[in-house]
PDB file of C-alpha atoms and ligand atoms in Angstrom:
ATOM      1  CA  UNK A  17     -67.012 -39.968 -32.018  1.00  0.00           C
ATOM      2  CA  UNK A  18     -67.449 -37.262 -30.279  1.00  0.00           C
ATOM      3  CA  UNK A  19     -67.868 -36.903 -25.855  1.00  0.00           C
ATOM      4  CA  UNK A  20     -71.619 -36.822 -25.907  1.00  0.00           C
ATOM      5  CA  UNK A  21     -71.804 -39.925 -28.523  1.00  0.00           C
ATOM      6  CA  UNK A  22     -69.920 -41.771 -25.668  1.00  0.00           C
ATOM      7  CA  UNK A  23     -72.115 -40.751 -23.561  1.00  0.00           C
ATOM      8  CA  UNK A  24     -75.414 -41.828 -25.636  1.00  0.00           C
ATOM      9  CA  UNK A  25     -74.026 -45.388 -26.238  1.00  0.00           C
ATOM     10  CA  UNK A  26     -75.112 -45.890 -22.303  1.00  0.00           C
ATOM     11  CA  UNK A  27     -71.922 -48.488 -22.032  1.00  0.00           C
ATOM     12  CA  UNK A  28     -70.103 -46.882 -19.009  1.00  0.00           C
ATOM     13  CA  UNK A  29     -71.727 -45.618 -15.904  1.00  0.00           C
ATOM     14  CA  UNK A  30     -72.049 -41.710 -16.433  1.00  0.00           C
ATOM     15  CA  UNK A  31     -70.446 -40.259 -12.956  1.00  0.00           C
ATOM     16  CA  UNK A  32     -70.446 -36.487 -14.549  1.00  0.00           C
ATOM     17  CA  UNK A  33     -71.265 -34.820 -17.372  1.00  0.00           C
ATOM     18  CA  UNK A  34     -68.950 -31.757 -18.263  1.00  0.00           C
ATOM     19  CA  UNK A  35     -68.136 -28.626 -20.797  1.00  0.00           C
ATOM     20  CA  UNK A  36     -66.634 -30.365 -23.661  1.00  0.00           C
ATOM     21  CA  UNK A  37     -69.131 -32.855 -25.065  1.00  0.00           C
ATOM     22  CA  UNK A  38     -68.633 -32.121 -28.818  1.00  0.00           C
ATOM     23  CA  UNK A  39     -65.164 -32.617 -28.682  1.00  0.00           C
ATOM     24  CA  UNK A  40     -64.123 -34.925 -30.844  1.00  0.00           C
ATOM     25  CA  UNK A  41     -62.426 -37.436 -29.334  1.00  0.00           C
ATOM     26  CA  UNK A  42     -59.227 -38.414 -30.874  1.00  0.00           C
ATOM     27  CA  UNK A  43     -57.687 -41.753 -28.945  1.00  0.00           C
ATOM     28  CA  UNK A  44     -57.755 -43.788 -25.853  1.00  0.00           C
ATOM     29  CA  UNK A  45     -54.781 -43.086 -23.956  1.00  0.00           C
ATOM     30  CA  UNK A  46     -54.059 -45.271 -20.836  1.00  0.00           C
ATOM     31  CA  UNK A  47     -51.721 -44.124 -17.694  1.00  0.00           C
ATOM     32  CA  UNK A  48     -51.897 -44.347 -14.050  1.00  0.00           C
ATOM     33  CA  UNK A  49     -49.018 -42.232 -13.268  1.00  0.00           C
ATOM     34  CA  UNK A  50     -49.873 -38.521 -12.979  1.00  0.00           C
ATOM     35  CA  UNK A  51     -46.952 -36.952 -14.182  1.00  0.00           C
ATOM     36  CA  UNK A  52     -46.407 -39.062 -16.883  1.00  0.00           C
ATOM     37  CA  UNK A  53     -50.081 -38.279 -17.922  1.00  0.00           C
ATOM     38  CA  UNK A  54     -49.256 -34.740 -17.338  1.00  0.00           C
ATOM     39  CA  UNK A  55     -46.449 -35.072 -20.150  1.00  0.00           C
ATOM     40  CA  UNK A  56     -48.105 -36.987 -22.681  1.00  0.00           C
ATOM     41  CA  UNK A  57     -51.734 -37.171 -22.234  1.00  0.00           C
ATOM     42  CA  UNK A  58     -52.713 -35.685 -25.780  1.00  0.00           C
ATOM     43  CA  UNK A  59     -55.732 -33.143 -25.747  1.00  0.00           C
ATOM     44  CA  UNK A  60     -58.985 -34.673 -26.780  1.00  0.00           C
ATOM     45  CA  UNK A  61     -57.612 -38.093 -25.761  1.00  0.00           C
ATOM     46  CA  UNK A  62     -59.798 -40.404 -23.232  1.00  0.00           C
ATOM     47  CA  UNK A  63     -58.042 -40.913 -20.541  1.00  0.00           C
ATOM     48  CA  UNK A  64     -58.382 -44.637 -18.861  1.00  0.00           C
ATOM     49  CA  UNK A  65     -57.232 -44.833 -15.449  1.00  0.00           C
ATOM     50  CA  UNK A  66     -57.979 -46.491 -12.228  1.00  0.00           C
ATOM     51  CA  UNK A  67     -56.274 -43.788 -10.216  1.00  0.00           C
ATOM     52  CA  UNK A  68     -59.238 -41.934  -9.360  1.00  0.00           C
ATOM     53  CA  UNK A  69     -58.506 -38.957  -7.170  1.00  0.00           C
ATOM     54  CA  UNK A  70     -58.648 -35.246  -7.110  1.00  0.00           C
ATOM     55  CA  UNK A  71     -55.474 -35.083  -8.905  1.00  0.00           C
ATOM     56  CA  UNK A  72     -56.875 -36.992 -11.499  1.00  0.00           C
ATOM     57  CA  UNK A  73     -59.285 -34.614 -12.468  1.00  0.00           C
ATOM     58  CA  UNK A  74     -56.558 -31.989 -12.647  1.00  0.00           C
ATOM     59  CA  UNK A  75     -54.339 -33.349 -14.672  1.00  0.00           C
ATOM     60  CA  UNK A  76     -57.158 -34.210 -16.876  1.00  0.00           C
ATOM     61  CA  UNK A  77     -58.402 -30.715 -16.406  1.00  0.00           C
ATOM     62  CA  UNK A  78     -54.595 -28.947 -17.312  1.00  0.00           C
ATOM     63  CA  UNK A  79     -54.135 -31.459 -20.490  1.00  0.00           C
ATOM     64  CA  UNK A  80     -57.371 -31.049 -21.460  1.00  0.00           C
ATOM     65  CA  UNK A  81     -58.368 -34.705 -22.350  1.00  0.00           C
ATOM     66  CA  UNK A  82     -61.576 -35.007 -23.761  1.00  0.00           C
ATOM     67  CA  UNK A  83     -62.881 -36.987 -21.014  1.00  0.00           C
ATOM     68  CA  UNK A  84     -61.624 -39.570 -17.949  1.00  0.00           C
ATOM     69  CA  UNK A  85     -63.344 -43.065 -17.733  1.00  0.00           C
ATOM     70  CA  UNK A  86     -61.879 -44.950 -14.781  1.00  0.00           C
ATOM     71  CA  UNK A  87     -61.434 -48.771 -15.199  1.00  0.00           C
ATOM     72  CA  UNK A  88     -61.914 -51.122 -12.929  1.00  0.00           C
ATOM     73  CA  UNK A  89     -65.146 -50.096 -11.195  1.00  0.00           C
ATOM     74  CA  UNK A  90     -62.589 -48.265  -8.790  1.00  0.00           C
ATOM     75  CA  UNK A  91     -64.960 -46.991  -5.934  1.00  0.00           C
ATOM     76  CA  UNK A  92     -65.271 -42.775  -6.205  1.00  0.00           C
ATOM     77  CA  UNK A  93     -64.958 -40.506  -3.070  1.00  0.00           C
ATOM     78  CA  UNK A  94     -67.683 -37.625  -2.883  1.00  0.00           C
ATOM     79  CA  UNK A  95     -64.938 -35.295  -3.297  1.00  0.00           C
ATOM     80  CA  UNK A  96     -64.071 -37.040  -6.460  1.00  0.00           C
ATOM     81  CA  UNK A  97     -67.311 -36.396  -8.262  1.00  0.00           C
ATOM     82  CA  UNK A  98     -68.347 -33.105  -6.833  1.00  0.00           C
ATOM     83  CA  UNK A  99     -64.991 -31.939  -8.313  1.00  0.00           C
ATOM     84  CA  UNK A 100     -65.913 -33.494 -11.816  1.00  0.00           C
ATOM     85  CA  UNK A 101     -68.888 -31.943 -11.832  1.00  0.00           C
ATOM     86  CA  UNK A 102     -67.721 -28.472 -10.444  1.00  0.00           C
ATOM     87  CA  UNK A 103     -64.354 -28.022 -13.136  1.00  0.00           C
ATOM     88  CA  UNK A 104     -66.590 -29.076 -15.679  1.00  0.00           C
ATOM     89  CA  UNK A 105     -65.147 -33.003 -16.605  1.00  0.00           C
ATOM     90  CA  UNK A 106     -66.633 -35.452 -17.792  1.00  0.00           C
ATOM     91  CA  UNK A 107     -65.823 -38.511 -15.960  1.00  0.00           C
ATOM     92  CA  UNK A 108     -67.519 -42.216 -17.283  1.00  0.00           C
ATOM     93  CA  UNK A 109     -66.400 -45.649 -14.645  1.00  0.00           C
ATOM     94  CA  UNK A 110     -66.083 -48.908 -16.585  1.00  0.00           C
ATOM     95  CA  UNK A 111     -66.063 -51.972 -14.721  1.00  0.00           C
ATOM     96  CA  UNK A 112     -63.533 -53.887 -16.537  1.00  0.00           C
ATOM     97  CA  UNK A 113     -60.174 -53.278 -17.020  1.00  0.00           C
ATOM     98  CA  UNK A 114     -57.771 -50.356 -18.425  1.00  0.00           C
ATOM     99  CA  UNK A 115     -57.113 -52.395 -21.618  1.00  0.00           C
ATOM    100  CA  UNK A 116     -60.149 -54.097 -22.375  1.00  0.00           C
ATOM    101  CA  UNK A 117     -61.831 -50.173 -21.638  1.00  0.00           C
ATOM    102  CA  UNK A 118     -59.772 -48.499 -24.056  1.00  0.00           C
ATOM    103  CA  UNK A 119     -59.482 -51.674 -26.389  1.00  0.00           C
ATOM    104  CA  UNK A 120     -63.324 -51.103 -26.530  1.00  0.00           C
ATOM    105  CA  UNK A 121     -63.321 -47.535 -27.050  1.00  0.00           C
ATOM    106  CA  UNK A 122     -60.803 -47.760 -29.790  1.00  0.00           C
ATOM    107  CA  UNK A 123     -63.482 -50.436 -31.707  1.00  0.00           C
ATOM    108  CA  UNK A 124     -66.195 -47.879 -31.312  1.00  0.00           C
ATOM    109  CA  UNK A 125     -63.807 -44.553 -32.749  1.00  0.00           C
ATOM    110  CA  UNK A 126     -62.993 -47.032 -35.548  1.00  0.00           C
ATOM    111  CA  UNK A 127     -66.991 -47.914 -36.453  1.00  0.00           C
TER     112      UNK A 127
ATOM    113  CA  UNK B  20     -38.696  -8.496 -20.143  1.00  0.00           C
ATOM    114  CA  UNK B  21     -41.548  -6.137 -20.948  1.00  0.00           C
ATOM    115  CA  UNK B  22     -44.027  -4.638 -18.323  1.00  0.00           C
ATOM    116  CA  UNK B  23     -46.111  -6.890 -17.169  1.00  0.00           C
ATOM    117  CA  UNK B  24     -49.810  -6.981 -18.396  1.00  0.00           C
ATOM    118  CA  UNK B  25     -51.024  -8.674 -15.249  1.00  0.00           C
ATOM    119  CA  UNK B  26     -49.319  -9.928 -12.082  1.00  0.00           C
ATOM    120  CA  UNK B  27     -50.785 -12.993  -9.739  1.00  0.00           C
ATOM    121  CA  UNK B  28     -49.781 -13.934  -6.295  1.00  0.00           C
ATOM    122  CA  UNK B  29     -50.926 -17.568  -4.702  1.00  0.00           C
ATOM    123  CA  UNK B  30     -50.436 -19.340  -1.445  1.00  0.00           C
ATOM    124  CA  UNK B  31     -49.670 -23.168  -1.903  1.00  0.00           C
ATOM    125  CA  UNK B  32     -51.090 -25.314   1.230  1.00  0.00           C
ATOM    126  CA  UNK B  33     -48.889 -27.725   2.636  1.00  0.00           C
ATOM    127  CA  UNK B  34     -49.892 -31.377   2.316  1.00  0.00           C
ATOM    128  CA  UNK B  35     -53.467 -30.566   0.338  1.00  0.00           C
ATOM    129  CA  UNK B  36     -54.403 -32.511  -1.868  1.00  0.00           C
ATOM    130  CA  UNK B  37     -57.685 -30.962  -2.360  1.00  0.00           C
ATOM    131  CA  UNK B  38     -56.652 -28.117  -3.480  1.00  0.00           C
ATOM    132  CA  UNK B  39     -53.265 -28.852  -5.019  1.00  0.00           C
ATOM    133  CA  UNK B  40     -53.431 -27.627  -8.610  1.00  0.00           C
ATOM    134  CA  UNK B  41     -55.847 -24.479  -8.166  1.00  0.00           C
ATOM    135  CA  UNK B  42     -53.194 -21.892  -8.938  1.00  0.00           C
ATOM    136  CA  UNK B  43     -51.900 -23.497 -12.042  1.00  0.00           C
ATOM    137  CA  UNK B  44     -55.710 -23.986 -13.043  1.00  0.00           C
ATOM    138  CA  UNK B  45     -56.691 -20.397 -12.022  1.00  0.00           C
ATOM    139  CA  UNK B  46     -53.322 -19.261 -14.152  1.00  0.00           C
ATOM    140  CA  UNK B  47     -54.347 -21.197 -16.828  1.00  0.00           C
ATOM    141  CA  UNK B  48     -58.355 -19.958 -17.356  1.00  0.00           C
ATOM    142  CA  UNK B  49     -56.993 -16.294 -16.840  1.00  0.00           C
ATOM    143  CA  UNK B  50     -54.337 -17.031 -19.612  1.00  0.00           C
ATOM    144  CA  UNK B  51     -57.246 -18.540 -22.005  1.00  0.00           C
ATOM    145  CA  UNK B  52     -59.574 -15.790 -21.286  1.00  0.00           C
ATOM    146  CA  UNK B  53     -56.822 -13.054 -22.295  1.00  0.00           C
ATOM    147  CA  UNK B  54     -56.634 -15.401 -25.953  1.00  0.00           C
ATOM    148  CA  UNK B  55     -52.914 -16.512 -25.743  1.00  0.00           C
ATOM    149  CA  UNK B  56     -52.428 -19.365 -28.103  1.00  0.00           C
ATOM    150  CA  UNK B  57     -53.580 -22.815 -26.825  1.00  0.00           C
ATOM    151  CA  UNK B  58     -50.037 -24.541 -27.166  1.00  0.00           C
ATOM    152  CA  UNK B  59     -48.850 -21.715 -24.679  1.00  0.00           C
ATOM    153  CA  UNK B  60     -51.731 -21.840 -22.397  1.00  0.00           C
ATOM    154  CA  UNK B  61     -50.551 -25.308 -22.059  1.00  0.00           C
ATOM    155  CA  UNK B  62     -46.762 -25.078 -21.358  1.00  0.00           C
ATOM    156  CA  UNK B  63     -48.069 -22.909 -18.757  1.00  0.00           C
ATOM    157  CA  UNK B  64     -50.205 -24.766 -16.994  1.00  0.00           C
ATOM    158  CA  UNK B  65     -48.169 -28.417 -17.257  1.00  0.00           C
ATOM    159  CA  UNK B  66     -45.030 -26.771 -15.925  1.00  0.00           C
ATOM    160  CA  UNK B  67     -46.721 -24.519 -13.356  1.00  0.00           C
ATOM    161  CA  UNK B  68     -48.534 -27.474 -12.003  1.00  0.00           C
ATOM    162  CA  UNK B  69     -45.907 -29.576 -11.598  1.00  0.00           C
ATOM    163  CA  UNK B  70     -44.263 -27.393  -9.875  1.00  0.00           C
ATOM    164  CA  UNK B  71     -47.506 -26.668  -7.592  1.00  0.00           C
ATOM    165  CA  UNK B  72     -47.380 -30.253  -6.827  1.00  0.00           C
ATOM    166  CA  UNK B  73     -43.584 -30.857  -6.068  1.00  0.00           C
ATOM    167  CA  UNK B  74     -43.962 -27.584  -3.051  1.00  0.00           C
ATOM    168  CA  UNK B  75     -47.408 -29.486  -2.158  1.00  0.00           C
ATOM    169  CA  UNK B  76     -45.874 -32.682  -1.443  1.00  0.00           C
ATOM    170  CA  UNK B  77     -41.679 -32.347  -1.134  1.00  0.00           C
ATOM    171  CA  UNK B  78     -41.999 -28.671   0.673  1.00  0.00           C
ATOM    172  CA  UNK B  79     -44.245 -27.447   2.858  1.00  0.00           C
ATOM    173  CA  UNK B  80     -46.096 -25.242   0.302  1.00  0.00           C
ATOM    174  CA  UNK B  81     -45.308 -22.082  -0.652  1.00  0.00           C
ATOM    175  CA  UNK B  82     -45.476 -18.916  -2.551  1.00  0.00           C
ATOM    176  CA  UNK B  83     -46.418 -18.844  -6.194  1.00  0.00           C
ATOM    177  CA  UNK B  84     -45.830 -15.158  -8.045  1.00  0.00           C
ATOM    178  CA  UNK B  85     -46.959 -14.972 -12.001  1.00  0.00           C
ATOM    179  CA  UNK B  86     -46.037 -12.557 -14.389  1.00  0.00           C
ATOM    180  CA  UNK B  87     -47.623 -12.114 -17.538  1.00  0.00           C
ATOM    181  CA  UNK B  88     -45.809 -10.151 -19.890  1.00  0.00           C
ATOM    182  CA  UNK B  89     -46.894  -9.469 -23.840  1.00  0.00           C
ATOM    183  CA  UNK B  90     -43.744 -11.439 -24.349  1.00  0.00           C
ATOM    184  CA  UNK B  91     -43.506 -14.332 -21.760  1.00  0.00           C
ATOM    185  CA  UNK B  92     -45.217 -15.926 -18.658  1.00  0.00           C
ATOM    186  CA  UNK B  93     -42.803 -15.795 -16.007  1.00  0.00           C
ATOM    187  CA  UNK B  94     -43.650 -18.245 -12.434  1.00  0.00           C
ATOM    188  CA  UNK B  95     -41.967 -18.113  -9.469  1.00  0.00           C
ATOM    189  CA  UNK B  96     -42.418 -20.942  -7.134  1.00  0.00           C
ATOM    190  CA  UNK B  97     -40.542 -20.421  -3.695  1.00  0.00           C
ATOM    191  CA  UNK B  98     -40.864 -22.682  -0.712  1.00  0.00           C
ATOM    192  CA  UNK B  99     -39.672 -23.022   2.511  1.00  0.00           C
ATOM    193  CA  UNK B 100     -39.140 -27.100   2.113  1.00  0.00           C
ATOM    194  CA  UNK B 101     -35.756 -28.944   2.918  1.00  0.00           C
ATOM    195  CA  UNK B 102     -34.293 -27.947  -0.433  1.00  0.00           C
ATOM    196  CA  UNK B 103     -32.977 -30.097  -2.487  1.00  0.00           C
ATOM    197  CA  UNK B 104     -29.673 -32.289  -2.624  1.00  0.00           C
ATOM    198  CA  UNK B 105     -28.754 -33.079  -5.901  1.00  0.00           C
ATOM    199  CA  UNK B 106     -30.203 -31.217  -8.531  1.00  0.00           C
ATOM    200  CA  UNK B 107     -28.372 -33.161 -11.056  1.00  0.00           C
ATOM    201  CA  UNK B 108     -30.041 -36.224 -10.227  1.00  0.00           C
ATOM    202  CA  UNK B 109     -33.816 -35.023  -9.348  1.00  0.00           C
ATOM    203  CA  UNK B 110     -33.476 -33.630 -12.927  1.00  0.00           C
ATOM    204  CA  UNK B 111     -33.752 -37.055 -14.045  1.00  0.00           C
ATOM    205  CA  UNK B 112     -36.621 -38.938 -15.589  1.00  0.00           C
ATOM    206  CA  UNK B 113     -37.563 -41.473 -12.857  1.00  0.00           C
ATOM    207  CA  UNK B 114     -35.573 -39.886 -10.040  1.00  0.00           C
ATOM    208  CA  UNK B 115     -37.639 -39.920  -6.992  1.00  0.00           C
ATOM    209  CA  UNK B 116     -38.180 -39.850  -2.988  1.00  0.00           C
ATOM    210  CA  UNK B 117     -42.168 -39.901  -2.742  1.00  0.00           C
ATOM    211  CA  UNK B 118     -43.158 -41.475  -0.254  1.00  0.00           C
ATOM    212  CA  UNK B 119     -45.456 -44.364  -0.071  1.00  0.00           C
ATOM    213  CA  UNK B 120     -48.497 -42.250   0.555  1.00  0.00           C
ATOM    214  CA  UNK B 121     -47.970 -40.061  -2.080  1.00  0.00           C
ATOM    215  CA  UNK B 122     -47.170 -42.405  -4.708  1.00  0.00           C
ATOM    216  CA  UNK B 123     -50.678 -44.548  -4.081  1.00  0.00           C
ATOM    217  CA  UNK B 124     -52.176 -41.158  -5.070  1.00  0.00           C
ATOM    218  CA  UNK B 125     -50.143 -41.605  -8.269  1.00  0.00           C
ATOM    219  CA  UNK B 126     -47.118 -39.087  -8.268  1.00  0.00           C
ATOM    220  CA  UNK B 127     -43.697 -40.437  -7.742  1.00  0.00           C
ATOM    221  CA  UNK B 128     -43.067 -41.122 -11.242  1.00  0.00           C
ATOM    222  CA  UNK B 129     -40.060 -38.784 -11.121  1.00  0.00           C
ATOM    223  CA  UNK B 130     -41.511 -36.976 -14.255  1.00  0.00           C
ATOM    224  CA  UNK B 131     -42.404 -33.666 -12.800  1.00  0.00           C
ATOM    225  CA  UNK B 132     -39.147 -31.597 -13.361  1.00  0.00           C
ATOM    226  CA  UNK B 133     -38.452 -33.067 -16.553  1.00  0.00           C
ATOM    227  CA  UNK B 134     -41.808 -32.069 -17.816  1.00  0.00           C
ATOM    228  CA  UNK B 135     -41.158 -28.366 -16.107  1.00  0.00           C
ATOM    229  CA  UNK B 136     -37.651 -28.519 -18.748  1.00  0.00           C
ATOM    230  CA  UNK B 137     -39.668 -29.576 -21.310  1.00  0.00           C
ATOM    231  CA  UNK B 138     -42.528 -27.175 -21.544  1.00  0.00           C
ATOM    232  CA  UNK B 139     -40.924 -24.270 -20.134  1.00  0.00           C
ATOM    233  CA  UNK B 140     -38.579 -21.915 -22.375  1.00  0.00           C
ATOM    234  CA  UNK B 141     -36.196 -21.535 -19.008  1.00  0.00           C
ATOM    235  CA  UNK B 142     -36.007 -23.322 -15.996  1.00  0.00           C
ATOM    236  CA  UNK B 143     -34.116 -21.925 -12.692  1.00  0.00           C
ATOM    237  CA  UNK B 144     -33.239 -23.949 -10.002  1.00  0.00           C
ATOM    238  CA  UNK B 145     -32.458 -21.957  -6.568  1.00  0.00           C
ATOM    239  CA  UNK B 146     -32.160 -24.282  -4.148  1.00  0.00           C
ATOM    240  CA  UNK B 147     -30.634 -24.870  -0.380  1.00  0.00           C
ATOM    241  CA  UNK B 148     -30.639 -27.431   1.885  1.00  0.00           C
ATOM    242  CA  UNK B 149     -32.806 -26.873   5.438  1.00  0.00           C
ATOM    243  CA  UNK B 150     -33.683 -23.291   3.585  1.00  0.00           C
ATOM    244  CA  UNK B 151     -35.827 -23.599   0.614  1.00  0.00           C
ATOM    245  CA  UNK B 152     -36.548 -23.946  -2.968  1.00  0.00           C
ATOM    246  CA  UNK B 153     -36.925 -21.299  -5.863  1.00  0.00           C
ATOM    247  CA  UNK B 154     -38.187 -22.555  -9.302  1.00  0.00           C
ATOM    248  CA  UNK B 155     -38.706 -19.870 -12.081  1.00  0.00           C
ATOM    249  CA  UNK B 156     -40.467 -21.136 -15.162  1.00  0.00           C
ATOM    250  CA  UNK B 157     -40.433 -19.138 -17.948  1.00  0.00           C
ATOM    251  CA  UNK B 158     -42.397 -19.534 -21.141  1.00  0.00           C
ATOM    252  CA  UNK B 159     -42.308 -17.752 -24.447  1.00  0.00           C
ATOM    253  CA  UNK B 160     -44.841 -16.220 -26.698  1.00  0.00           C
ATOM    254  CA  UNK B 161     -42.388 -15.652 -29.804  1.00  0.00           C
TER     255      UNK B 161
HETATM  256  N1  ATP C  17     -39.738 -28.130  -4.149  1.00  0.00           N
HETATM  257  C1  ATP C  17     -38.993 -29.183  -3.821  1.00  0.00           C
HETATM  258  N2  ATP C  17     -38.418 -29.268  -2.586  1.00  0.00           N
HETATM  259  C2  ATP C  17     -37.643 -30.323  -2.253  1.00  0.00           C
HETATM  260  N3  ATP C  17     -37.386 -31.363  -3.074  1.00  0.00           N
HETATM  261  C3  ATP C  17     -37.925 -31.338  -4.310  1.00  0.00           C
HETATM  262  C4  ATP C  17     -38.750 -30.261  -4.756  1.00  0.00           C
HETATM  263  N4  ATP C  17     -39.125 -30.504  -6.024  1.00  0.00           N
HETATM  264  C5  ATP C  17     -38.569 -31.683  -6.356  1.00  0.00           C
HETATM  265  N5  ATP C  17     -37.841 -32.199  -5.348  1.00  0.00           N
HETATM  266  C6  ATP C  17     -37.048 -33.454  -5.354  1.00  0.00           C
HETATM  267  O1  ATP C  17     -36.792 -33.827  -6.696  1.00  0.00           O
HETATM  268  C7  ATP C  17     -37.313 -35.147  -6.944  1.00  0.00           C
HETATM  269  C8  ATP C  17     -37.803 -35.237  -8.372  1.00  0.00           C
HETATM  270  O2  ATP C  17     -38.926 -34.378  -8.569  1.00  0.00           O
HETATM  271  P1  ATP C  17     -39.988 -34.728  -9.720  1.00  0.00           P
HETATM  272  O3  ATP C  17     -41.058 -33.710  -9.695  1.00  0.00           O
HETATM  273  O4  ATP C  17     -39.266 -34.933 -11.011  1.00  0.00           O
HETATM  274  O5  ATP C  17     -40.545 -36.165  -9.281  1.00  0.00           O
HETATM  275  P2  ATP C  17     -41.572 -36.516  -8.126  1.00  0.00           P
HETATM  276  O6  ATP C  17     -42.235 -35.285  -7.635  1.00  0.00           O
HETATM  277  O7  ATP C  17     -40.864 -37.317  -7.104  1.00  0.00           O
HETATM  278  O8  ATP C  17     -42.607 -37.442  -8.887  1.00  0.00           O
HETATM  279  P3  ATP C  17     -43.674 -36.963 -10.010  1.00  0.00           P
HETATM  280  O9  ATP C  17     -43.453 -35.495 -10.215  1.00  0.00           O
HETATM  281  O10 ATP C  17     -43.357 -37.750 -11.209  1.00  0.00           O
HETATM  282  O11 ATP C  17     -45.017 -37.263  -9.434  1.00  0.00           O
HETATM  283  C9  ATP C  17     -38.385 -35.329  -5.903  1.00  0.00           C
HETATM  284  O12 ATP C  17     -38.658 -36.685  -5.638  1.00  0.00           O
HETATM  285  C10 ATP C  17     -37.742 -34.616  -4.692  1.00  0.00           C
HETATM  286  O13 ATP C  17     -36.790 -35.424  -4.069  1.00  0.00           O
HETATM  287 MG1   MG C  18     -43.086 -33.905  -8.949  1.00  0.00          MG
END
């Protein structure tokens, strides 16, 4: 499944769409902690998080994860999406939690 | 080291958030636009921006200097921040004194210079206590 096909299937709230929508994306991979993200995030991973920040977006941006869908319907600052938009990531916001989100993305890169 | 192909020079803010993580991006989109490997490109910019992040919220900011070489990338991270005590122990994974308000913004961890050791080639710790902090990263091409 590939960024875009995410996108299509209309089941997260689209908050930007950015550069790399035919990437492929490999596996959900869940962390809140930056700098553990920053380690092990693997490229072309979707990244579930609720910590929704700037910093977010560059970590995600520096690992290169194929996109960032932030659980918990976690409420996004202006700042937050303008950066999204302007470094080219695309970020999705789920409403349930980190598991269930990436529990449920996992199901859909195993149809 | 050989000459080096291109040299960069950034000032860190102290305390920004905003813009925390611009140098190590710029660094990185340079690097990828002059075609070094992808896996490099990446030590890079992981170690660089953890780095970035420790003078952004341990220092006061800083001075960033990057050198890149046909042979390495060379980073230079110096800050005037209150040094630090035990390098020993900050080495390690989970060692931390974040405070509070930086850890609800997700750092604190105590990941950051083990992930510099792990995707750099070298790691140099200059440090002094009320003086400042030196990091130089080095990564590899061969
Ligand atoms: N430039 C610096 N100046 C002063 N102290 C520093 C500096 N860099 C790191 N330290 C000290 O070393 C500790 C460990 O740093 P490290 O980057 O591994 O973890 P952290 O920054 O606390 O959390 P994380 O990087 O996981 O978000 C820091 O908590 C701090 O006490
Ligand atoms: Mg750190």
């Amino acid at each position: 499944m590939t960024v875009k096909e995410l996108l299509e299937k209309k089941i997260y709230e689209e908050v930007s769409v950015g550069d790399g929508l035919s990437t492929e994306i490999s596996k959900p991979y869940c962390c809140d902690l930056l700098s553990i993200a920053m380690g092990k995030a693997p490229a072309g991973s979707c990244w579930v998080t609720v910590m929704a920040n700037v910093n977010t977006l560059a970590v995600a941006s520096l690992t290169e994860v194929a996109c960032v869908i932030v659980a918990e319907g976690m409420q996004l600052e202006e700042s937050f999406v303008s950066k999204a938009v302007q470094q080219g990531i695309t970020v999705l916001r789920s409403s349930q939690p980190v598991f269930d989100t990436a529990y449920a993305v996992q199901k859909l890169l195993e149809e | 080291m050989s000459e080096a192909l291109l040299s960069l020079h950034y000032h860190v803010s102290p305390d920004d958030f905003q813009t925390a993580g611009e140098a190590s991006s710029d660094v990185k989109n340079k690097l990828k636009k002059m075609g070094f490997p992808p896996e490099i490109v990446r030590k890079v910019a992981i170690s660089m921006y953890e780095g970035e992040i420790n003078m952004v919220i341990h220092a006061y900011g800083g001075e960033i200097t990057v050198d890149i070489g046909m042979d390495e990338v060379r980073a230079v991270l110096k800050d005037k921040g209150p040094g630090i005590q035990d390098i020993g122990k900050a080495m390690e994974a989970g060692y931390s004194t974040a405070s509070e308000k930086v850890r609800s913004m997700g750092f604190g961890a105590g990941m950051g210079l083990p992930n510099m050791k792990k995707y750099s080639d070298e790691m140099k710790i200059d440090t002094e206590i009320g003086v400042g902090t030196t990091v130089t990263l080095v990564v590899r091409l061969a």
